[in-house]
PDB file of C-alpha atoms in Angstrom:
ATOM      1  CA  UNK A  19     -98.610 -94.450 130.168  1.00 55.00           C
ATOM      2  CA  UNK A  20    -100.088 -90.959 130.317  1.00 55.00           C
ATOM      3  CA  UNK A  21     -98.762 -88.693 133.085  1.00 52.00           C
ATOM      4  CA  UNK A  22    -101.448 -87.225 135.316  1.00 53.00           C
ATOM      5  CA  UNK A  23    -100.596 -83.846 136.796  1.00 50.00           C
ATOM      6  CA  UNK A  24    -102.226 -82.652 139.997  1.00 50.00           C
ATOM      7  CA  UNK A  25    -102.661 -78.968 140.597  1.00 49.00           C
ATOM      8  CA  UNK A  26    -103.849 -77.120 143.654  1.00 50.00           C
ATOM      9  CA  UNK A  27    -106.523 -74.624 142.816  1.00 53.00           C
ATOM     10  CA  UNK A  28    -107.424 -71.654 144.950  1.00 50.00           C
ATOM     11  CA  UNK A  29    -111.040 -71.839 146.132  1.00 54.00           C
ATOM     12  CA  UNK A  30    -113.320 -69.324 144.525  1.00 55.00           C
ATOM     13  CA  UNK A  31    -114.415 -67.812 147.830  1.00 54.00           C
ATOM     14  CA  UNK A  32    -110.785 -67.003 148.602  1.00 52.00           C
ATOM     15  CA  UNK A  33    -110.476 -64.858 145.509  1.00 52.00           C
ATOM     16  CA  UNK A  34    -113.121 -62.425 146.628  1.00 54.00           C
ATOM     17  CA  UNK A  35    -110.706 -60.485 148.771  1.00 54.00           C
ATOM     18  CA  UNK A  36    -108.790 -60.520 152.062  1.00 53.00           C
ATOM     19  CA  UNK A  37    -110.664 -60.160 155.294  1.00 49.00           C
ATOM     20  CA  UNK A  38    -109.431 -57.301 157.464  1.00 48.00           C
ATOM     21  CA  UNK A  39    -110.087 -57.228 161.188  1.00 48.00           C
ATOM     22  CA  UNK A  40    -111.197 -53.838 162.338  1.00 49.00           C
ATOM     23  CA  UNK A  41    -109.729 -52.614 165.681  1.00 51.00           C
ATOM     24  CA  UNK A  42    -112.071 -52.549 168.632  1.00 49.00           C
ATOM     25  CA  UNK A  43    -112.732 -48.979 169.594  1.00 51.00           C
ATOM     26  CA  UNK A  44    -112.585 -48.218 173.315  1.00 53.00           C
ATOM     27  CA  UNK A  45    -113.265 -44.854 174.842  1.00 55.00           C
ATOM     28  CA  UNK A  46    -110.651 -43.181 177.035  1.00 60.00           C
ATOM     29  CA  UNK A  47    -112.948 -43.267 180.071  1.00 57.00           C
ATOM     30  CA  UNK A  48    -113.625 -46.972 179.679  1.00 61.00           C
ATOM     31  CA  UNK A  49    -109.913 -47.690 179.370  1.00 60.00           C
ATOM     32  CA  UNK A  50    -109.174 -45.859 182.644  1.00 63.00           C
ATOM     33  CA  UNK A  51    -111.936 -47.780 184.423  1.00 65.00           C
ATOM     34  CA  UNK A  52    -110.547 -51.103 183.215  1.00 65.00           C
ATOM     35  CA  UNK A  53    -107.051 -50.117 184.400  1.00 62.00           C
ATOM     36  CA  UNK A  54    -108.347 -49.155 187.861  1.00 61.00           C
ATOM     37  CA  UNK A  55    -110.329 -52.391 188.172  1.00 66.00           C
ATOM     38  CA  UNK A  56    -107.255 -54.463 187.285  1.00 63.00           C
ATOM     39  CA  UNK A  57    -105.180 -52.567 189.844  1.00 62.00           C
ATOM     40  CA  UNK A  58    -107.806 -53.072 192.563  1.00 66.00           C
ATOM     41  CA  UNK A  59    -108.097 -56.777 191.794  1.00 61.00           C
ATOM     42  CA  UNK A  60    -104.315 -57.150 192.024  1.00 58.00           C
ATOM     43  CA  UNK A  61    -104.252 -55.305 195.363  1.00 59.00           C
ATOM     44  CA  UNK A  62    -107.024 -57.478 196.802  1.00 58.00           C
ATOM     45  CA  UNK A  63    -105.197 -60.613 195.687  1.00 54.00           C
ATOM     46  CA  UNK A  64    -101.967 -59.451 197.340  1.00 53.00           C
ATOM     47  CA  UNK A  65    -103.745 -58.612 200.618  1.00 57.00           C
ATOM     48  CA  UNK A  66    -105.516 -61.981 200.619  1.00 54.00           C
ATOM     49  CA  UNK A  67    -102.177 -63.665 199.987  1.00 50.00           C
ATOM     50  CA  UNK A  68    -100.561 -61.953 202.967  1.00 52.00           C
ATOM     51  CA  UNK A  69    -103.469 -62.657 205.318  1.00 53.00           C
ATOM     52  CA  UNK A  70    -104.201 -66.277 204.534  1.00 50.00           C
ATOM     53  CA  UNK A  71    -105.126 -68.652 207.301  1.00 48.00           C
ATOM     54  CA  UNK A  72    -102.715 -70.916 209.200  1.00 47.00           C
ATOM     55  CA  UNK A  73    -100.186 -72.326 206.803  1.00 46.00           C
ATOM     56  CA  UNK A  74    -100.012 -76.094 206.863  1.00 44.00           C
ATOM     57  CA  UNK A  75    -103.745 -76.725 207.198  1.00 43.00           C
ATOM     58  CA  UNK A  76    -105.579 -79.200 205.014  1.00 41.00           C
ATOM     59  CA  UNK A  77    -105.458 -76.990 201.907  1.00 42.00           C
ATOM     60  CA  UNK A  78    -102.357 -75.487 200.372  1.00 39.00           C
ATOM     61  CA  UNK A  79    -101.825 -71.802 201.132  1.00 41.00           C
ATOM     62  CA  UNK A  80    -100.023 -71.127 197.847  1.00 41.00           C
ATOM     63  CA  UNK A  81    -101.922 -68.624 195.718  1.00 41.00           C
ATOM     64  CA  UNK A  82    -101.271 -67.802 192.088  1.00 44.00           C
ATOM     65  CA  UNK A  83    -100.324 -64.118 192.109  1.00 43.00           C
ATOM     66  CA  UNK A  84    -100.525 -61.753 189.141  1.00 47.00           C
ATOM     67  CA  UNK A  85     -97.259 -60.138 188.039  1.00 46.00           C
ATOM     68  CA  UNK A  86     -96.274 -56.963 189.853  1.00 42.00           C
ATOM     69  CA  UNK A  87     -96.102 -53.917 187.638  1.00 43.00           C
ATOM     70  CA  UNK A  88     -93.474 -51.257 188.200  1.00 39.00           C
ATOM     71  CA  UNK A  89     -96.078 -48.467 188.078  1.00 40.00           C
ATOM     72  CA  UNK A  90     -97.826 -49.884 191.144  1.00 42.00           C
ATOM     73  CA  UNK A  91     -94.680 -49.946 193.275  1.00 41.00           C
ATOM     74  CA  UNK A  92     -92.179 -47.334 194.350  1.00 43.00           C
ATOM     75  CA  UNK A  93     -90.874 -45.069 191.649  1.00 42.00           C
ATOM     76  CA  UNK A  94     -87.247 -46.090 192.231  1.00 41.00           C
ATOM     77  CA  UNK A  95     -87.861 -49.615 190.902  1.00 39.00           C
ATOM     78  CA  UNK A  96     -87.132 -49.989 187.210  1.00 41.00           C
ATOM     79  CA  UNK A  97     -87.295 -53.774 186.798  1.00 46.00           C
ATOM     80  CA  UNK A  98     -90.464 -55.666 187.612  1.00 51.00           C
ATOM     81  CA  UNK A  99     -90.250 -57.453 190.948  1.00 55.00           C
ATOM     82  CA  UNK A 100     -86.863 -55.918 191.926  1.00 69.00           C
ATOM     83  CA  UNK A 101     -86.174 -53.620 194.853  1.00 78.00           C
ATOM     84  CA  UNK A 102     -85.097 -50.046 194.422  1.00 83.00           C
ATOM     85  CA  UNK A 103     -82.307 -48.298 196.315  1.00 86.00           C
ATOM     86  CA  UNK A 104     -84.815 -46.566 198.617  1.00 87.00           C
ATOM     87  CA  UNK A 105     -86.262 -49.947 199.626  1.00 86.00           C
ATOM     88  CA  UNK A 106     -82.847 -51.351 200.530  1.00 88.00           C
ATOM     89  CA  UNK A 107     -82.281 -48.311 202.758  1.00 89.00           C
ATOM     90  CA  UNK A 108     -85.802 -48.371 204.248  1.00 87.00           C
ATOM     91  CA  UNK A 109     -85.594 -51.962 205.455  1.00 88.00           C
ATOM     92  CA  UNK A 110     -82.517 -51.120 207.541  1.00 88.00           C
ATOM     93  CA  UNK A 111     -84.815 -49.302 209.986  1.00 82.00           C
ATOM     94  CA  UNK A 112     -86.734 -51.084 212.715  1.00 71.00           C
ATOM     95  CA  UNK A 113     -90.069 -49.918 211.350  1.00 70.00           C
ATOM     96  CA  UNK A 114     -92.615 -52.361 209.958  1.00 75.00           C
ATOM     97  CA  UNK A 115     -91.875 -54.014 206.639  1.00 84.00           C
ATOM     98  CA  UNK A 116     -93.600 -52.752 203.523  1.00 85.00           C
ATOM     99  CA  UNK A 117     -96.295 -54.787 201.794  1.00 86.00           C
ATOM    100  CA  UNK A 118     -93.945 -55.735 198.967  1.00 85.00           C
ATOM    101  CA  UNK A 119     -91.257 -56.847 201.422  1.00 88.00           C
ATOM    102  CA  UNK A 120     -93.802 -59.048 203.239  1.00 90.00           C
ATOM    103  CA  UNK A 121     -94.739 -60.479 199.868  1.00 90.00           C
ATOM    104  CA  UNK A 122     -91.087 -61.425 199.228  1.00 90.00           C
ATOM    105  CA  UNK A 123     -90.743 -62.909 202.725  1.00 91.00           C
ATOM    106  CA  UNK A 124     -93.808 -65.095 202.270  1.00 92.00           C
ATOM    107  CA  UNK A 125     -92.600 -66.264 198.877  1.00 91.00           C
ATOM    108  CA  UNK A 126     -89.317 -67.284 200.529  1.00 91.00           C
ATOM    109  CA  UNK A 127     -91.221 -68.942 203.378  1.00 92.00           C
ATOM    110  CA  UNK A 128     -93.254 -71.079 200.987  1.00 90.00           C
ATOM    111  CA  UNK A 129     -90.135 -71.966 199.034  1.00 89.00           C
ATOM    112  CA  UNK A 130     -88.012 -73.093 201.973  1.00 88.00           C
ATOM    113  CA  UNK A 131     -90.605 -74.516 204.379  1.00 85.00           C
ATOM    114  CA  UNK A 132     -90.484 -78.212 205.193  1.00 77.00           C
ATOM    115  CA  UNK A 133     -93.332 -80.700 205.010  1.00 75.00           C
ATOM    116  CA  UNK A 134     -94.729 -79.174 208.191  1.00 77.00           C
ATOM    117  CA  UNK A 135     -96.149 -75.674 208.575  1.00 82.00           C
ATOM    118  CA  UNK A 136     -92.825 -74.134 209.674  1.00 89.00           C
ATOM    119  CA  UNK A 137     -89.289 -73.656 208.406  1.00 92.00           C
ATOM    120  CA  UNK A 138     -86.170 -75.033 210.023  1.00 91.00           C
ATOM    121  CA  UNK A 139     -83.791 -72.564 211.624  1.00 91.00           C
ATOM    122  CA  UNK A 140     -80.986 -74.278 209.727  1.00 90.00           C
ATOM    123  CA  UNK A 141     -82.474 -72.872 206.509  1.00 91.00           C
ATOM    124  CA  UNK A 142     -82.568 -69.299 207.820  1.00 93.00           C
ATOM    125  CA  UNK A 143     -79.180 -68.448 206.315  1.00 93.00           C
ATOM    126  CA  UNK A 144     -80.422 -69.479 202.852  1.00 92.00           C
ATOM    127  CA  UNK A 145     -83.636 -67.482 203.319  1.00 93.00           C
ATOM    128  CA  UNK A 146     -81.873 -64.256 204.344  1.00 93.00           C
ATOM    129  CA  UNK A 147     -79.345 -64.672 201.532  1.00 91.00           C
ATOM    130  CA  UNK A 148     -82.233 -65.250 199.130  1.00 89.00           C
ATOM    131  CA  UNK A 149     -83.788 -61.970 200.317  1.00 91.00           C
ATOM    132  CA  UNK A 150     -80.529 -60.136 199.590  1.00 89.00           C
ATOM    133  CA  UNK A 151     -79.147 -59.292 203.042  1.00 92.00           C
ATOM    134  CA  UNK A 152     -75.401 -58.643 203.108  1.00 91.00           C
ATOM    135  CA  UNK A 153     -72.931 -60.182 205.522  1.00 90.00           C
ATOM    136  CA  UNK A 154     -75.246 -62.923 206.782  1.00 91.00           C
ATOM    137  CA  UNK A 155     -73.499 -66.025 208.132  1.00 91.00           C
ATOM    138  CA  UNK A 156     -74.772 -69.221 209.755  1.00 92.00           C
ATOM    139  CA  UNK A 157     -73.830 -67.822 213.161  1.00 93.00           C
ATOM    140  CA  UNK A 158     -75.673 -64.571 212.502  1.00 93.00           C
ATOM    141  CA  UNK A 159     -78.789 -66.403 211.302  1.00 94.00           C
ATOM    142  CA  UNK A 160     -78.761 -68.616 214.411  1.00 93.00           C
ATOM    143  CA  UNK A 161     -78.384 -65.547 216.659  1.00 94.00           C
ATOM    144  CA  UNK A 162     -81.318 -63.761 215.012  1.00 94.00           C
ATOM    145  CA  UNK A 163     -83.463 -66.891 215.299  1.00 93.00           C
ATOM    146  CA  UNK A 164     -82.725 -67.296 219.023  1.00 94.00           C
ATOM    147  CA  UNK A 165     -83.899 -63.749 219.650  1.00 93.00           C
ATOM    148  CA  UNK A 166     -87.333 -64.706 218.327  1.00 93.00           C
ATOM    149  CA  UNK A 167     -87.876 -68.348 219.282  1.00 91.00           C
ATOM    150  CA  UNK A 168     -86.152 -71.005 221.382  1.00 91.00           C
ATOM    151  CA  UNK A 169     -87.389 -73.799 219.142  1.00 91.00           C
ATOM    152  CA  UNK A 170     -85.685 -75.223 216.058  1.00 90.00           C
ATOM    153  CA  UNK A 171     -88.484 -74.092 213.729  1.00 91.00           C
ATOM    154  CA  UNK A 172     -90.092 -70.762 212.836  1.00 92.00           C
ATOM    155  CA  UNK A 173     -93.570 -69.962 211.605  1.00 92.00           C
ATOM    156  CA  UNK A 174     -94.324 -67.107 209.213  1.00 92.00           C
ATOM    157  CA  UNK A 175     -94.917 -64.466 211.899  1.00 92.00           C
ATOM    158  CA  UNK A 176     -91.660 -65.382 213.625  1.00 93.00           C
ATOM    159  CA  UNK A 177     -89.841 -65.205 210.295  1.00 93.00           C
ATOM    160  CA  UNK A 178     -91.180 -61.673 209.810  1.00 93.00           C
ATOM    161  CA  UNK A 179     -89.693 -60.680 213.178  1.00 93.00           C
ATOM    162  CA  UNK A 180     -86.337 -62.164 212.154  1.00 94.00           C
ATOM    163  CA  UNK A 181     -86.363 -60.224 208.878  1.00 93.00           C
ATOM    164  CA  UNK A 182     -87.235 -56.999 210.721  1.00 92.00           C
ATOM    165  CA  UNK A 183     -84.122 -57.540 212.893  1.00 92.00           C
ATOM    166  CA  UNK A 184     -81.925 -58.466 209.917  1.00 93.00           C
ATOM    167  CA  UNK A 185     -82.180 -54.968 208.414  1.00 92.00           C
ATOM    168  CA  UNK A 186     -80.672 -53.059 211.371  1.00 93.00           C
ATOM    169  CA  UNK A 187     -78.061 -55.800 211.770  1.00 94.00           C
ATOM    170  CA  UNK A 188     -77.069 -55.337 208.128  1.00 94.00           C
ATOM    171  CA  UNK A 189     -76.581 -51.602 208.683  1.00 94.00           C
ATOM    172  CA  UNK A 190     -74.334 -52.229 211.707  1.00 94.00           C
ATOM    173  CA  UNK A 191     -72.340 -54.783 209.734  1.00 94.00           C
ATOM    174  CA  UNK A 192     -71.849 -52.355 206.840  1.00 94.00           C
ATOM    175  CA  UNK A 193     -70.770 -49.634 209.244  1.00 93.00           C
ATOM    176  CA  UNK A 194     -68.196 -51.975 210.780  1.00 94.00           C
ATOM    177  CA  UNK A 195     -66.920 -52.849 207.301  1.00 94.00           C
ATOM    178  CA  UNK A 196     -66.781 -49.150 206.451  1.00 95.00           C
ATOM    179  CA  UNK A 197     -64.619 -48.434 209.505  1.00 93.00           C
ATOM    180  CA  UNK A 198     -62.198 -51.126 208.385  1.00 92.00           C
ATOM    181  CA  UNK A 199     -61.509 -49.343 205.084  1.00 92.00           C
ATOM    182  CA  UNK A 200     -62.088 -45.698 206.037  1.00 91.00           C
ATOM    183  CA  UNK A 201     -59.391 -43.298 207.191  1.00 87.00           C
ATOM    184  CA  UNK A 202     -59.074 -39.784 208.599  1.00 81.00           C
ATOM    185  CA  UNK A 203     -58.415 -37.221 205.898  1.00 73.00           C
ATOM    186  CA  UNK A 204     -57.681 -33.513 205.976  1.00 62.00           C
ATOM    187  CA  UNK A 205     -59.920 -31.940 203.365  1.00 55.00           C
ATOM    188  CA  UNK A 206     -60.074 -28.195 202.856  1.00 52.00           C
ATOM    189  CA  UNK A 207     -63.556 -26.732 203.033  1.00 49.00           C
ATOM    190  CA  UNK A 208     -65.207 -29.864 204.413  1.00 51.00           C
ATOM    191  CA  UNK A 209     -66.673 -30.051 207.885  1.00 47.00           C
ATOM    192  CA  UNK A 210     -64.784 -32.297 210.261  1.00 42.00           C
ATOM    193  CA  UNK A 211     -67.990 -33.390 211.970  1.00 45.00           C
ATOM    194  CA  UNK A 212     -70.681 -35.357 210.152  1.00 48.00           C
ATOM    195  CA  UNK A 213     -73.453 -37.730 211.267  1.00 45.00           C
ATOM    196  CA  UNK A 214     -71.943 -41.057 212.238  1.00 46.00           C
ATOM    197  CA  UNK A 215     -68.458 -39.704 212.966  1.00 48.00           C
ATOM    198  CA  UNK A 216     -66.596 -40.797 216.124  1.00 45.00           C
ATOM    199  CA  UNK A 217     -67.232 -38.706 219.260  1.00 43.00           C
ATOM    200  CA  UNK A 218     -63.689 -37.363 219.233  1.00 45.00           C
ATOM    201  CA  UNK A 219     -64.551 -35.318 216.145  1.00 44.00           C
ATOM    202  CA  UNK A 220     -62.170 -37.059 213.753  1.00 53.00           C
ATOM    203  CA  UNK A 221     -63.800 -37.229 210.318  1.00 74.00           C
ATOM    204  CA  UNK A 222     -63.457 -40.630 208.654  1.00 88.00           C
ATOM    205  CA  UNK A 223     -64.112 -41.066 204.960  1.00 92.00           C
ATOM    206  CA  UNK A 224     -63.767 -43.815 202.408  1.00 92.00           C
ATOM    207  CA  UNK A 225     -61.636 -43.030 199.373  1.00 91.00           C
ATOM    208  CA  UNK A 226     -63.095 -43.974 195.992  1.00 92.00           C
ATOM    209  CA  UNK A 227     -60.148 -46.292 195.358  1.00 91.00           C
ATOM    210  CA  UNK A 228     -61.312 -48.465 198.271  1.00 92.00           C
ATOM    211  CA  UNK A 229     -64.811 -49.046 196.890  1.00 93.00           C
ATOM    212  CA  UNK A 230     -63.955 -52.319 195.030  1.00 93.00           C
ATOM    213  CA  UNK A 231     -62.414 -53.756 198.211  1.00 93.00           C
ATOM    214  CA  UNK A 232     -65.388 -52.728 200.351  1.00 93.00           C
ATOM    215  CA  UNK A 233     -67.805 -54.257 197.833  1.00 92.00           C
ATOM    216  CA  UNK A 234     -65.793 -57.475 197.883  1.00 91.00           C
ATOM    217  CA  UNK A 235     -65.874 -57.545 201.682  1.00 91.00           C
ATOM    218  CA  UNK A 236     -69.665 -57.070 201.525  1.00 88.00           C
ATOM    219  CA  UNK A 237     -69.998 -60.064 199.195  1.00 86.00           C
ATOM    220  CA  UNK A 238     -70.045 -58.362 195.772  1.00 88.00           C
ATOM    221  CA  UNK A 239     -67.392 -58.403 193.066  1.00 87.00           C
ATOM    222  CA  UNK A 240     -67.729 -55.637 190.467  1.00 88.00           C
ATOM    223  CA  UNK A 241     -65.473 -54.056 187.890  1.00 90.00           C
ATOM    224  CA  UNK A 242     -64.846 -50.318 187.831  1.00 91.00           C
ATOM    225  CA  UNK A 243     -67.271 -49.695 184.974  1.00 92.00           C
ATOM    226  CA  UNK A 244     -70.172 -51.009 187.092  1.00 92.00           C
ATOM    227  CA  UNK A 245     -68.980 -48.952 190.071  1.00 93.00           C
ATOM    228  CA  UNK A 246     -68.684 -45.879 187.850  1.00 92.00           C
ATOM    229  CA  UNK A 247     -72.307 -46.273 186.700  1.00 92.00           C
ATOM    230  CA  UNK A 248     -73.392 -46.622 190.324  1.00 93.00           C
ATOM    231  CA  UNK A 249     -71.567 -43.434 191.360  1.00 93.00           C
ATOM    232  CA  UNK A 250     -73.132 -41.574 188.465  1.00 92.00           C
ATOM    233  CA  UNK A 251     -76.621 -42.697 189.417  1.00 91.00           C
ATOM    234  CA  UNK A 252     -76.336 -42.389 193.210  1.00 91.00           C
ATOM    235  CA  UNK A 253     -74.223 -39.222 193.613  1.00 92.00           C
ATOM    236  CA  UNK A 254     -74.178 -37.748 190.095  1.00 90.00           C
ATOM    237  CA  UNK A 255     -70.419 -38.258 190.129  1.00 90.00           C
ATOM    238  CA  UNK A 256     -68.529 -39.351 187.011  1.00 89.00           C
ATOM    239  CA  UNK A 257     -65.154 -40.971 187.655  1.00 88.00           C
ATOM    240  CA  UNK A 258     -63.888 -42.279 184.277  1.00 84.00           C
ATOM    241  CA  UNK A 259     -60.836 -44.130 185.612  1.00 85.00           C
ATOM    242  CA  UNK A 260     -60.276 -45.958 188.851  1.00 83.00           C
ATOM    243  CA  UNK A 261     -58.410 -43.555 191.187  1.00 86.00           C
ATOM    244  CA  UNK A 262     -55.269 -44.458 193.061  1.00 83.00           C
ATOM    245  CA  UNK A 263     -55.215 -44.772 196.826  1.00 76.00           C
ATOM    246  CA  UNK A 264     -53.375 -41.738 198.314  1.00 72.00           C
ATOM    247  CA  UNK A 265     -50.327 -42.333 200.506  1.00 65.00           C
ATOM    248  CA  UNK A 266     -50.953 -41.648 204.171  1.00 55.00           C
ATOM    249  CA  UNK A 267     -48.520 -41.042 206.985  1.00 49.00           C
ATOM    250  CA  UNK A 268     -48.918 -42.620 210.395  1.00 44.00           C
ATOM    251  CA  UNK A 269     -51.003 -39.711 211.661  1.00 47.00           C
ATOM    252  CA  UNK A 270     -53.499 -40.301 208.833  1.00 49.00           C
ATOM    253  CA  UNK A 271     -52.614 -37.163 206.854  1.00 49.00           C
ATOM    254  CA  UNK A 272     -51.801 -36.939 203.199  1.00 46.00           C
ATOM    255  CA  UNK A 273     -48.121 -36.030 202.790  1.00 46.00           C
ATOM    256  CA  UNK A 274     -48.686 -34.766 199.252  1.00 45.00           C
ATOM    257  CA  UNK A 275     -51.254 -32.347 197.921  1.00 43.00           C
ATOM    258  CA  UNK A 276     -54.798 -32.022 199.186  1.00 56.00           C
ATOM    259  CA  UNK A 277     -57.078 -34.937 198.434  1.00 65.00           C
ATOM    260  CA  UNK A 278     -59.888 -34.183 196.044  1.00 76.00           C
ATOM    261  CA  UNK A 279     -63.052 -33.811 198.082  1.00 82.00           C
ATOM    262  CA  UNK A 280     -65.332 -35.574 195.639  1.00 86.00           C
ATOM    263  CA  UNK A 281     -63.268 -38.774 196.007  1.00 89.00           C
ATOM    264  CA  UNK A 282     -64.144 -39.071 199.719  1.00 91.00           C
ATOM    265  CA  UNK A 283     -67.426 -40.580 200.906  1.00 93.00           C
ATOM    266  CA  UNK A 284     -69.043 -40.664 204.321  1.00 93.00           C
ATOM    267  CA  UNK A 285     -70.828 -43.758 205.615  1.00 94.00           C
ATOM    268  CA  UNK A 286     -74.241 -42.477 204.548  1.00 94.00           C
ATOM    269  CA  UNK A 287     -72.936 -41.938 201.030  1.00 94.00           C
ATOM    270  CA  UNK A 288     -71.344 -45.390 200.965  1.00 95.00           C
ATOM    271  CA  UNK A 289     -74.589 -46.936 202.185  1.00 94.00           C
ATOM    272  CA  UNK A 290     -76.447 -45.187 199.365  1.00 94.00           C
ATOM    273  CA  UNK A 291     -73.848 -46.411 196.871  1.00 94.00           C
ATOM    274  CA  UNK A 292     -74.274 -50.011 198.057  1.00 93.00           C
ATOM    275  CA  UNK A 293     -78.071 -49.776 197.871  1.00 92.00           C
ATOM    276  CA  UNK A 294     -77.931 -48.321 194.354  1.00 92.00           C
ATOM    277  CA  UNK A 295     -75.414 -50.944 193.268  1.00 92.00           C
ATOM    278  CA  UNK A 296     -77.678 -53.774 194.460  1.00 89.00           C
ATOM    279  CA  UNK A 297     -80.718 -52.241 192.766  1.00 86.00           C
ATOM    280  CA  UNK A 298     -78.961 -51.858 189.404  1.00 78.00           C
TER     281      UNK A 298
END
């Protein structure tokens, strides 16, 4: 039998040429106005989200939020939605929380709240760990909750008060950890009295070799390459290889040569290193 061949032919209207989409021209002034309007709309949405009515009413309080852009937040933040080193340091004060920090707290509140309008105090440890506070334990979370409420649940306003107290507690905990690894060194050309030193005038510093152990005690495990990048960013200090811990006599003095000054860090410097390391 004859073989019938089927061929696909290109329609005639397709041979006339390829259609090219011309770009939409927008003036520079119109583009700036659109950018400002988007920024204002995002700000209004965030403020409405933070000042919603009583949570747990008939309607859900969860609001769909637009993504946060790094240009609208502090300049130290490089990744969208992440905190910068300055924010980790700022929340250690007893001042009011920033708008972005309240946003994070409310997100955590909506994530961990029970079927009622409140959260259980037993979940406070998970909430504070979720927010990135160092050294928090179940006992610490229970202590902070008792300072705010005598009940077993917390509403959003009470949770904000707990978070405001968690920052200063974190700083005290880090200072206690610092004292456990710091030592008194004799360094030529360095003042023996710095902010945060003991009243007896003895200068206590942390040697760079102790940084991995202090990070581990604070709940972070990092290799030296990550610590080196943190030192370079926080203090503009490049330490290619992990230094060795100097030998100390019983009086806390180095029996060998003078210790290199740049390898010793005060508590404020260590706190900045930890904040930069968490923001990386």
